[in-house]
Every structure is written in C-alpha cells, then in structure tokens.
Amino acid sequence: MSYATLDDLIARAGETEIRQIADRDFDGAIDAHVIAEALAHADNLVNGYIATKYTLPFSVVPDLVRTWAIDIARHRLHHEAPPEWVVTDYDNAIAALKDVAKGAITLPIASGDTPATSSGTTMFAAPEEVFSDHALRGWRC
C-alpha cells in the first residue's frame, strides 16, 4: 500500500503542475510509471525513517505520513530544478521524518498498529581502541 496516490498529488499541487512534471513523453498525459516511481521512492524513504519506531505496514496511513510522502514524491517529480517551495516542503518532510526516527514526534496511529520494539540485537560494534597507551608508547611528552 502506497502512502500517497496520484489523486493526493493532484490535490496538493494541481493537475496542471503534475501533468507538466510527470509527462516525460510529452503526449499531454500524466505518465503512470513516472508517478509510480516517485511514489515508490517516497514510500521507501518514509519507511527508512519510520521503520525504526513503528511496525510496518500501517493498517491506516496517518495523515502526517501521507503529507510527507506527497512532498517527497513531488520533489522527486521535479527532477531537474524544483521550485523553492517544493524544496522547502521536501526539507520539512525529511526533518520531520528524522524527528520521528529520534522519537521527537509520535505518529497518531490506529489502535491495531504498534510502535516497533527493539530486538536487543547489536546493530554495530565499536572498533578496537586506536589511541591506546600501548599504541602511543614513545609519543608522549
């Protein structure tokens, strides 16, 4: 299930703008594969941030997530030179997603959806100490 749809993009930006940025074969029609790629990119980016805090997929997409996906997809569709307001919306969406990942924003989720729980697995390990007493012998003042 995609977080946003073509209708969502049109509601946000208008059909004229979406046609202009998604008609890559210049036949006057919105190219479905271009929209699908932009929406998939937005879904993947959103999932990358929120999967750290929430179990996916959501049974009901929160409105905030839909809004962020729309802004990310719209930015992707403006692939050559997005207008300043599109860049601002994209930057705000990414900042909000980072806040979700940090736990600064909690999404209003349906009762059946649950926040992700830690598996207790170590995701990374620190390297061995580089500047140990042994490694620095002879370099002290």
XYZ file of N, CA and C in Angstrom:
423
model
N 0.846 -1.175 0.000
C 0.000 0.000 0.000
C 0.887 1.232 0.000
N 0.663 2.086 -0.957
C 1.426 3.323 -1.051
C 0.858 4.356 -0.085
N 1.725 5.194 0.447
C 1.298 6.220 1.391
C 0.527 7.347 0.711
N 0.775 7.575 -0.560
C 0.101 8.640 -1.294
C -0.321 8.110 -2.665
N -1.176 8.860 -3.322
C -1.688 8.467 -4.634
C -1.561 9.633 -5.611
N -1.827 9.340 -6.871
C -1.868 10.397 -7.880
C -2.892 11.457 -7.490
N -4.047 11.032 -6.999
C -5.074 11.991 -6.579
C -4.571 12.898 -5.456
N -3.769 12.343 -4.544
C -3.190 13.153 -3.473
C -2.237 14.205 -4.040
N -1.422 13.793 -5.006
C -0.501 14.738 -5.639
C -1.258 15.856 -6.352
N -2.318 15.483 -7.054
C -3.124 16.471 -7.769
C -3.812 17.403 -6.782
N -4.315 16.872 -5.690
C -4.968 17.717 -4.681
C -3.982 18.714 -4.083
N -2.731 18.323 -3.930
C -1.717 19.198 -3.330
C -1.184 20.220 -4.329
N -0.878 19.782 -5.550
C -0.177 20.639 -6.498
C -1.018 21.094 -7.687
N -2.128 20.455 -7.924
C -2.946 20.780 -9.094
C -2.587 19.887 -10.269
N -3.600 19.603 -11.070
C -3.387 18.704 -12.203
C -2.421 19.273 -13.232
N -2.443 20.583 -13.424
C -1.563 21.207 -14.411
C -0.097 20.976 -14.048
N 0.252 21.236 -12.791
C 1.648 21.041 -12.381
C 2.054 19.578 -12.497
N 1.215 18.681 -12.030
C 1.552 17.259 -12.071
C 1.711 16.784 -13.512
N 0.863 17.261 -14.394
C 0.993 16.894 -15.807
C 2.322 17.419 -16.368
N 2.682 18.641 -16.016
C 3.924 19.234 -16.515
C 5.160 18.456 -16.061
N 5.145 17.973 -14.826
C 6.347 17.311 -14.308
C 6.329 15.791 -14.466
N 5.185 15.226 -14.849
C 5.095 13.768 -14.974
C 4.782 13.312 -16.396
N 4.807 14.219 -17.347
C 4.587 13.865 -18.751
C 5.950 13.821 -19.439
N 6.647 12.709 -19.279
C 8.014 12.614 -19.788
C 8.072 12.282 -21.278
N 6.975 11.781 -21.843
C 6.973 11.500 -23.276
C 6.259 12.595 -24.073
N 5.867 13.663 -23.381
C 5.291 14.869 -23.994
C 4.072 14.594 -24.863
N 3.201 13.695 -24.388
C 1.973 13.422 -25.127
C 0.763 14.125 -24.498
N 1.017 14.951 -23.465
C -0.057 15.696 -22.816
C -0.746 14.959 -21.691
N -0.309 13.725 -21.401
C -0.925 12.925 -20.341
C 0.107 12.615 -19.255
N -0.379 12.474 -18.054
C 0.475 12.096 -16.934
C 0.931 10.658 -17.141
N 2.239 10.423 -17.079
C 2.790 9.080 -17.276
C 2.684 8.293 -15.967
N 1.911 7.238 -15.996
C 1.652 6.447 -14.786
C 2.927 5.872 -14.189
N 3.861 5.432 -15.029
C 5.097 4.840 -14.500
C 5.977 5.884 -13.800
N 5.905 7.118 -14.240
C 6.671 8.199 -13.598
C 6.095 8.466 -12.209
N 4.771 8.516 -12.126
C 4.102 8.714 -10.828
C 4.408 7.536 -9.910
N 4.308 6.320 -10.435
C 4.557 5.131 -9.621
C 5.983 5.126 -9.069
N 6.954 5.535 -9.881
C 8.348 5.580 -9.421
C 8.521 6.616 -8.325
N 7.932 7.791 -8.486
C 8.054 8.852 -7.480
C 7.384 8.442 -6.172
N 6.222 7.825 -6.256
C 5.526 7.369 -5.049
C 6.286 6.233 -4.363
N 6.869 5.324 -5.145
C 7.662 4.241 -4.559
C 8.901 4.794 -3.860
N 9.532 5.795 -4.488
C 10.689 6.442 -3.862
C 10.283 7.070 -2.528
N 9.157 7.759 -2.521
C 8.673 8.392 -1.288
C 8.382 7.342 -0.224
N 7.718 6.259 -0.603
C 7.418 5.180 0.356
C 8.695 4.616 0.961
N 9.677 4.353 0.113
C 10.928 3.776 0.591
C 11.655 4.721 1.544
N 11.661 5.995 1.219
C 12.324 6.972 2.073
C 11.593 7.108 3.406
N 10.284 7.208 3.359
C 9.498 7.297 4.595
C 9.724 6.045 5.435
N 9.659 4.873 4.825
C 9.854 3.619 5.556
C 11.233 3.554 6.207
N 12.225 4.074 5.524
C 13.573 4.059 6.072
C 13.675 4.794 7.399
N 12.891 5.833 7.547
C 12.905 6.600 8.796
C 11.948 6.033 9.845
N 10.723 5.720 9.449
C 9.726 5.360 10.466
C 9.776 3.898 10.887
N 10.434 3.057 10.102
C 10.528 1.646 10.477
C 11.355 1.448 11.738
N 12.154 2.457 12.097
C 12.931 2.348 13.339
C 12.043 2.482 14.561
N 10.861 3.076 14.392
C 9.970 3.314 15.531
C 8.616 2.624 15.431
N 8.204 2.232 14.223
C 6.867 1.659 14.035
C 6.945 0.381 13.230
N 6.054 -0.555 13.555
C 5.920 -1.776 12.784
C 5.126 -1.444 11.524
N 5.672 -1.842 10.384
C 5.037 -1.537 9.105
C 4.514 -2.830 8.477
N 3.517 -2.781 7.636
C 2.805 -1.595 7.167
C 1.739 -1.150 8.160
N 1.358 0.118 8.058
C 0.273 0.640 8.872
C -1.046 0.078 8.353
N -1.990 -0.166 9.248
C -3.317 -0.585 8.794
C -4.051 0.606 8.181
N -3.797 1.788 8.731
C -4.336 3.044 8.192
C -3.178 4.033 8.139
N -2.974 4.647 6.983
C -1.861 5.583 6.830
C -2.172 6.874 7.582
N -1.307 7.261 8.543
C -1.517 8.539 9.241
C -1.417 9.706 8.253
N -2.225 10.740 8.467
C -2.225 11.900 7.571
C -0.848 12.549 7.458
N -0.100 12.595 8.561
C 1.247 13.164 8.503
C 2.128 12.396 7.531
N 2.055 11.088 7.567
C 2.859 10.253 6.676
C 2.449 10.502 5.228
N 1.161 10.596 4.973
C 0.667 10.876 3.617
C 1.216 12.220 3.124
N 1.157 13.233 3.977
C 1.651 14.563 3.602
C 3.138 14.519 3.274
N 3.917 13.841 4.107
C 5.353 13.750 3.849
C 5.631 12.999 2.553
N 4.894 11.940 2.298
C 5.083 11.170 1.064
C 4.741 12.007 -0.164
N 3.706 12.799 -0.069
C 3.334 13.688 -1.183
C 4.465 14.666 -1.458
N 4.991 15.293 -0.403
C 6.058 16.284 -0.579
C 7.330 15.658 -1.146
N 7.642 14.451 -0.717
C 8.836 13.764 -1.223
C 8.640 13.366 -2.687
N 7.480 12.825 -3.025
C 7.200 12.421 -4.409
C 7.181 13.632 -5.328
N 6.604 14.709 -4.881
C 6.549 15.931 -5.699
C 7.958 16.446 -5.971
N 8.805 16.412 -4.962
C 10.201 16.825 -5.142
C 10.884 15.918 -6.157
N 10.633 14.630 -6.064
C 11.227 13.664 -6.998
C 10.754 13.925 -8.430
N 9.492 14.289 -8.583
C 8.951 14.564 -9.918
C 9.574 15.812 -10.538
N 9.928 16.770 -9.719
C 10.630 17.980 -10.188
C 12.119 17.651 -10.259
N 12.478 16.670 -11.055
C 13.822 16.103 -11.039
C 14.929 17.045 -11.500
N 14.638 18.038 -12.295
C 15.702 18.898 -12.813
C 15.931 20.147 -11.976
N 14.887 20.880 -11.673
C 15.058 22.129 -10.925
C 13.785 22.429 -10.146
N 13.637 21.793 -8.981
C 12.410 22.028 -8.212
C 12.329 23.470 -7.728
N 11.128 24.040 -7.748
C 10.961 25.390 -7.216
C 11.286 25.433 -5.725
N 11.581 26.610 -5.244
C 11.994 26.779 -3.848
C 10.974 26.208 -2.865
N 9.677 26.423 -3.129
C 8.654 25.936 -2.199
C 8.585 24.410 -2.180
N 8.902 23.772 -3.285
C 8.923 22.313 -3.333
C 10.122 21.796 -2.531
N 11.260 22.459 -2.666
C 12.444 22.092 -1.896
C 12.185 22.290 -0.403
N 11.530 23.390 -0.045
C 11.213 23.661 1.361
C 10.293 22.586 1.917
N 9.256 22.229 1.173
C 8.342 21.162 1.620
C 9.084 19.843 1.792
N 9.967 19.521 0.861
C 10.763 18.292 0.936
C 11.668 18.317 2.166
N 12.375 19.421 2.349
C 13.278 19.542 3.504
C 12.519 19.421 4.819
N 11.327 20.022 4.880
C 10.497 19.923 6.091
C 10.037 18.486 6.326
N 9.701 17.778 5.258
C 9.276 16.377 5.389
C 10.418 15.515 5.910
N 11.610 15.705 5.366
C 12.766 14.925 5.812
C 13.100 15.248 7.262
N 13.048 16.516 7.624
C 13.322 16.907 9.012
C 12.311 16.261 9.958
N 11.045 16.251 9.574
C 10.014 15.631 10.410
C 10.233 14.123 10.521
N 10.611 13.484 9.419
C 10.884 12.053 9.456
C 12.075 11.738 10.364
N 13.067 12.590 10.340
C 14.216 12.413 11.245
C 13.756 12.552 12.696
N 12.821 13.474 12.931
C 12.278 13.626 14.284
C 11.510 12.381 14.714
N 10.792 11.765 13.799
C 10.098 10.516 14.114
C 11.125 9.447 14.492
N 12.184 9.346 13.695
C 13.215 8.337 13.963
C 13.884 8.560 15.319
N 14.035 9.821 15.715
C 14.652 10.140 17.015
C 13.664 10.015 18.162
N 12.388 9.914 17.832
C 11.369 9.823 18.879
C 10.836 11.168 19.324
N 11.202 12.244 18.627
C 10.721 13.582 18.979
C 9.281 13.808 18.508
N 8.851 13.065 17.502
C 7.473 13.133 17.009
C 6.878 11.733 17.121
N 5.682 11.654 17.671
C 4.951 10.395 17.738
C 3.797 10.476 16.755
N 3.684 9.480 15.920
C 2.615 9.467 14.927
C 1.297 9.032 15.558
N 0.219 9.686 15.156
C -1.100 9.206 15.594
C -1.445 7.968 14.771
N -1.354 6.808 15.393
C -1.558 5.568 14.654
C -2.832 4.879 15.105
N -3.332 4.013 14.240
C -4.543 3.256 14.552
C -4.264 2.315 15.723
N -5.288 1.945 16.418
C -5.130 1.127 17.618
C -4.474 -0.223 17.340
N -4.624 -0.752 16.153
C -4.009 -2.041 15.827
C -2.533 -1.946 15.495
N -2.064 -0.748 15.166
C -0.661 -0.561 14.837
C 0.126 -0.351 16.114
N 1.328 -0.865 16.124
C 2.138 -0.746 17.332
C 3.493 -0.157 17.006
N 4.048 0.566 17.968
C 5.426 1.022 17.779
C 6.353 -0.187 17.694
N 7.405 -0.058 16.934
C 8.374 -1.137 16.813
C 9.091 -1.334 18.138
N 9.444 -2.569 18.406
C 10.191 -2.851 19.629
C 11.594 -3.283 19.259
N 12.506 -3.018 20.137
C 13.892 -3.382 19.911
C 14.052 -4.892 20.054
N 14.828 -5.474 19.171
C 15.077 -6.911 19.234
C 16.218 -7.231 20.184
N 16.907 -6.194 20.641
C 18.043 -6.405 21.517
C 19.305 -6.767 20.751
N 19.230 -6.811 19.445
C 20.374 -7.150 18.613
C 21.283 -5.943 18.468
N 22.571 -6.161 18.564
C 23.532 -5.089 18.364
C 23.630 -4.805 16.883
N 23.426 -3.548 16.509
C 23.455 -3.175 15.104
C 24.873 -2.909 14.612
N 25.778 -2.520 15.506
C 27.158 -2.265 15.127
C 28.024 -2.406 16.363
N 29.289 -2.540 16.138
C 30.237 -2.641 17.245
C 31.324 -1.607 17.045
N 31.834 -1.072 18.102
C 32.903 -0.091 18.025
C 34.204 -0.793 17.659
N 35.063 -0.117 16.885
C 36.347 -0.718 16.547
C 37.252 -0.764 17.778
N 38.318 -1.518 17.655
C 39.274 -1.555 18.746
C 39.847 -0.154 18.956
N 40.261 0.108 20.173
C 40.803 1.418 20.516
C 42.068 1.674 19.697
N 42.110 2.824 19.034
C 43.242 3.169 18.185
C 44.345 3.835 18.999
N 43.971 4.760 19.864
C 44.947 5.526 20.625
C 45.071 4.998 22.046
N 45.472 3.753 22.159
C 45.662 3.146 23.474
C 47.044 3.519 24.011
N 47.261 3.253 25.290
C 48.575 3.504 25.880
C 49.658 2.734 25.135
N 49.324 1.514 24.764
C 50.302 0.686 24.057
C 50.641 1.285 22.679
N 49.619 1.737 21.937
C 49.848 2.276 20.600
C 50.577 3.619 20.630
N 50.456 4.356 21.727
C 51.073 5.682 21.816
C 52.406 5.671 22.548
N 52.903 4.505 22.899
C 54.173 4.481 23.630
C 55.263 5.134 22.776
N 56.046 5.951 23.393
C 57.099 6.658 22.697
C 56.675 8.001 22.138
N 55.381 8.319 22.152
C 54.872 9.577 21.611
C 54.451 10.560 22.701
N 54.601 10.202 23.898
C 54.170 11.081 24.979
C 55.240 12.108 25.302
N 54.795 13.232 25.772
C 55.718 14.302 26.162
C 56.122 14.175 27.596
